Amino acid sequence: MSAFQNAMRQLDLAATAMHLPAPNLERLRQPERIVDVHVPVAMDDGSQRIFHGFRVQYSNARGPYKGGLRFHPQVDLDEVKALSFWMAVKCAVVNVPFGGGKGGVTVNPKDLSIGELERLSRAFIRAIADVIGPDKDVPAPDVNTTPQIMDWMADEYAKIVGTPSPAVITGKTIPNGGSEGRGAATGHGAFRVFEAFRAAHGMDPETATVAVQGFGNAGQEIARLFHHHGYKVVAVSDSRTALHDENGLDIPALIQAKRSTGHLGQPHGSRTVTNEELLRLPCGVLVPSALENQITDANAEALSCRMVLEVANGPTAPEADALLAKRGIPVVPDVLVNAGGVATSYLEWEQNRINEHWTEAGVLTRLEALMDDASHAVMEAAKTYAVTYREAAFIVGLERIRKAQDDVA
Ligand code: GLU
């Protein structure tokens, strides 16, 4: 099933459990607007390449559309639609005043020079400039898009509208209006959520090992935090390779290697496994932090973890959810676990709008409060409705979206 089909299946399950009225459900079965662009970019060798990109504005019932921009070869309309729907639910779960949107360009940014990447980023913003804005739609980083890319985009937008407008994009570098704490926010929020759920599932550093699939911004930070808190991180992977060491990997050294060489390398004592083998390794917490549809009906029976903590968006397909629920393996869902990214984007947006710059401690205190409230709301709903954590998170988010829809209807 495609990512969007999976997303709609999740919507239907939660809508049924909570008796979401049909008119509210109907409004959530498709995006409000799809922007589909082709942008020409001058390449370093003098040729021109046309890139295909999207911005999907799923729902603005609760506030401006909000969500990242992804640069990846797999980006297509179906994926962006799913990701934008999950953003709408996520912003509601973490209770920040945003709707859901998402964008992307079908490209492998690793094939581009810095100059080409900058020209693509600027050209894409020119193409969608009409539909974004601090009160309309606020993009941010996602897979393969960095604070530097956000700076180029915010700068291009300022040129178009003729005035600096930092709140149009979040996830910028600090000198250009970014927030303290935003870089580490997704991982930080994810660990905070884990802390709220771990007691209920008997997880602690003595008994639980961790396997992390994906070593981008969020994957590195969550691996670092588990390692820092005394957990043995026994496996990590990036798009090229996966490493396993049952005695625990040296995560700070791997982060250093990844940042300086772009690769994980092969630390002494570790063995190379495939990404698929990583998912099946015996461990306490499996942390998918890469792309969608990694845990499916093809491997859910073979997983041997005690909990899944979804740092990626959409890593578990609905059929796998059902199999894992039957096996008693809790899945703490993406729309809660990775919401620290957008929660801190909200804090950045607020700082930009009132022209303030808050301390890291101030930002993290607010982030933690948002994550704790969201975690407790989800745990409560799971009990009240006797459903999985994913359904509970959807129920919390959809109920807030329903209220906002009904207020203006
Ligand atoms: N791309 C991140 C996500 O999937 C962050 C989005 C944002 O900050 O707007 O949640």
PDB file of N, CA and C in Angstrom, residues 3-16 82 85-86 310 314-318 321 334-335 390-391 394 398:
ATOM      1  N   ALA A   3       1.994   5.201   0.834  1.00  0.00           N
ATOM      2  CA  ALA A   3       2.037   5.946   2.102  1.00  0.00           C
ATOM      3  C   ALA A   3       0.696   6.634   2.363  1.00  0.00           C
ATOM      4  N   PHE A   4       0.106   7.208   1.316  1.00  0.00           N
ATOM      5  CA  PHE A   4      -1.152   7.917   1.549  1.00  0.00           C
ATOM      6  C   PHE A   4      -2.291   6.944   1.872  1.00  0.00           C
ATOM      7  N   GLN A   5      -2.286   5.787   1.209  1.00  0.00           N
ATOM      8  CA  GLN A   5      -3.295   4.765   1.554  1.00  0.00           C
ATOM      9  C   GLN A   5      -3.137   4.334   3.015  1.00  0.00           C
ATOM     10  N   ASN A   6      -1.881   4.168   3.439  1.00  0.00           N
ATOM     11  CA  ASN A   6      -1.647   3.822   4.847  1.00  0.00           C
ATOM     12  C   ASN A   6      -2.199   4.904   5.768  1.00  0.00           C
ATOM     13  N   ALA A   7      -1.927   6.155   5.400  1.00  0.00           N
ATOM     14  CA  ALA A   7      -2.360   7.278   6.242  1.00  0.00           C
ATOM     15  C   ALA A   7      -3.892   7.299   6.346  1.00  0.00           C
ATOM     16  N   MET A   8      -4.565   7.041   5.235  1.00  0.00           N
ATOM     17  CA  MET A   8      -6.032   7.056   5.248  1.00  0.00           C
ATOM     18  C   MET A   8      -6.605   5.879   6.040  1.00  0.00           C
ATOM     19  N   ARG A   9      -5.891   4.767   6.004  1.00  0.00           N
ATOM     20  CA  ARG A   9      -6.314   3.607   6.811  1.00  0.00           C
ATOM     21  C   ARG A   9      -6.212   3.958   8.303  1.00  0.00           C
ATOM     22  N   GLN A  10      -5.124   4.629   8.667  1.00  0.00           N
ATOM     23  CA  GLN A  10      -4.954   5.051  10.073  1.00  0.00           C
ATOM     24  C   GLN A  10      -6.071   6.026  10.462  1.00  0.00           C
ATOM     25  N   LEU A  11      -6.379   6.937   9.541  1.00  0.00           N
ATOM     26  CA  LEU A  11      -7.448   7.911   9.803  1.00  0.00           C
ATOM     27  C   LEU A  11      -8.767   7.181  10.050  1.00  0.00           C
ATOM     28  N   ASP A  12      -9.079   6.223   9.182  1.00  0.00           N
ATOM     29  CA  ASP A  12     -10.357   5.511   9.303  1.00  0.00           C
ATOM     30  C   ASP A  12     -10.460   4.741  10.624  1.00  0.00           C
ATOM     31  N   LEU A  13      -9.351   4.101  11.012  1.00  0.00           N
ATOM     32  CA  LEU A  13      -9.380   3.321  12.259  1.00  0.00           C
ATOM     33  C   LEU A  13      -9.699   4.223  13.443  1.00  0.00           C
ATOM     34  N   ALA A  14      -9.002   5.374  13.512  1.00  0.00           N
ATOM     35  CA  ALA A  14      -9.223   6.281  14.645  1.00  0.00           C
ATOM     36  C   ALA A  14     -10.608   6.907  14.562  1.00  0.00           C
ATOM     37  N   ALA A  15     -11.025   7.282  13.348  1.00  0.00           N
ATOM     38  CA  ALA A  15     -12.330   7.934  13.173  1.00  0.00           C
ATOM     39  C   ALA A  15     -13.445   7.002  13.645  1.00  0.00           C
ATOM     40  N   THR A  16     -13.308   5.709  13.355  1.00  0.00           N
ATOM     41  CA  THR A  16     -14.312   4.735  13.788  1.00  0.00           C
ATOM     42  C   THR A  16     -14.313   4.615  15.310  1.00  0.00           C
ATOM     43  N   ALA A  82       0.711  12.105   2.109  1.00  0.00           N
ATOM     44  CA  ALA A  82       0.702  11.378   3.389  1.00  0.00           C
ATOM     45  C   ALA A  82       1.411  12.194   4.464  1.00  0.00           C
ATOM     46  N   PHE A  85      -0.654  15.129   5.674  1.00  0.00           N
ATOM     47  CA  PHE A  85      -1.746  14.703   6.560  1.00  0.00           C
ATOM     48  C   PHE A  85      -1.207  14.418   7.975  1.00  0.00           C
ATOM     49  N   TRP A  86      -0.076  13.685   8.022  1.00  0.00           N
ATOM     50  CA  TRP A  86       0.505  13.379   9.341  1.00  0.00           C
ATOM     51  C   TRP A  86       0.895  14.671  10.069  1.00  0.00           C
ATOM     52  N   GLU A 310       8.771   5.470  17.043  1.00  0.00           N
ATOM     53  CA  GLU A 310       8.815   5.955  15.653  1.00  0.00           C
ATOM     54  C   GLU A 310       9.330   7.398  15.547  1.00  0.00           C
ATOM     55  N   GLY A 314       5.771   7.759   9.449  1.00  0.00           N
ATOM     56  CA  GLY A 314       5.148   6.660   8.713  1.00  0.00           C
ATOM     57  C   GLY A 314       5.965   5.401   8.538  1.00  0.00           C
ATOM     58  N   PRO A 315       6.849   5.030   9.499  1.00  0.00           N
ATOM     59  CA  PRO A 315       7.673   3.832   9.261  1.00  0.00           C
ATOM     60  C   PRO A 315       6.907   2.517   9.356  1.00  0.00           C
ATOM     61  N   THR A 316       5.741   2.517  10.019  1.00  0.00           N
ATOM     62  CA  THR A 316       5.016   1.255  10.239  1.00  0.00           C
ATOM     63  C   THR A 316       3.705   1.251   9.462  1.00  0.00           C
ATOM     64  N   ALA A 317       3.511   0.256   8.624  1.00  0.00           N
ATOM     65  CA  ALA A 317       2.280   0.136   7.841  1.00  0.00           C
ATOM     66  C   ALA A 317       1.148  -0.372   8.742  1.00  0.00           C
ATOM     67  N   PRO A 318      -0.102  -0.064   8.409  1.00  0.00           N
ATOM     68  CA  PRO A 318      -1.228  -0.475   9.265  1.00  0.00           C
ATOM     69  C   PRO A 318      -1.316  -1.983   9.513  1.00  0.00           C
ATOM     70  N   ASP A 321       1.044  -2.713  12.162  1.00  0.00           N
ATOM     71  CA  ASP A 321       0.515  -2.243  13.449  1.00  0.00           C
ATOM     72  C   ASP A 321      -0.355  -3.319  14.085  1.00  0.00           C
ATOM     73  N   ASP A 334       4.777   8.051  15.468  1.00  0.00           N
ATOM     74  CA  ASP A 334       5.424   9.222  14.869  1.00  0.00           C
ATOM     75  C   ASP A 334       4.771  10.554  15.203  1.00  0.00           C
ATOM     76  N   VAL A 335       3.446  10.629  15.110  1.00  0.00           N
ATOM     77  CA  VAL A 335       2.776  11.926  15.296  1.00  0.00           C
ATOM     78  C   VAL A 335       2.932  12.454  16.723  1.00  0.00           C
ATOM     79  N   ARG A 390      -1.104   4.491  18.627  1.00  0.00           N
ATOM     80  CA  ARG A 390      -1.298   5.254  17.393  1.00  0.00           C
ATOM     81  C   ARG A 390      -2.756   5.738  17.298  1.00  0.00           C
ATOM     82  N   GLU A 391      -3.677   4.798  17.536  1.00  0.00           N
ATOM     83  CA  GLU A 391      -5.083   5.223  17.464  1.00  0.00           C
ATOM     84  C   GLU A 391      -5.363   6.295  18.505  1.00  0.00           C
ATOM     85  N   PHE A 394      -4.046   9.611  17.299  1.00  0.00           N
ATOM     86  CA  PHE A 394      -4.931  10.129  16.258  1.00  0.00           C
ATOM     87  C   PHE A 394      -6.226  10.670  16.872  1.00  0.00           C
ATOM     88  N   LEU A 398      -7.296  14.290  16.169  1.00  0.00           N
ATOM     89  CA  LEU A 398      -8.509  14.479  15.357  1.00  0.00           C
ATOM     90  C   LEU A 398      -9.595  15.203  16.142  1.00  0.00           C
TER      91      LEU A 398
END
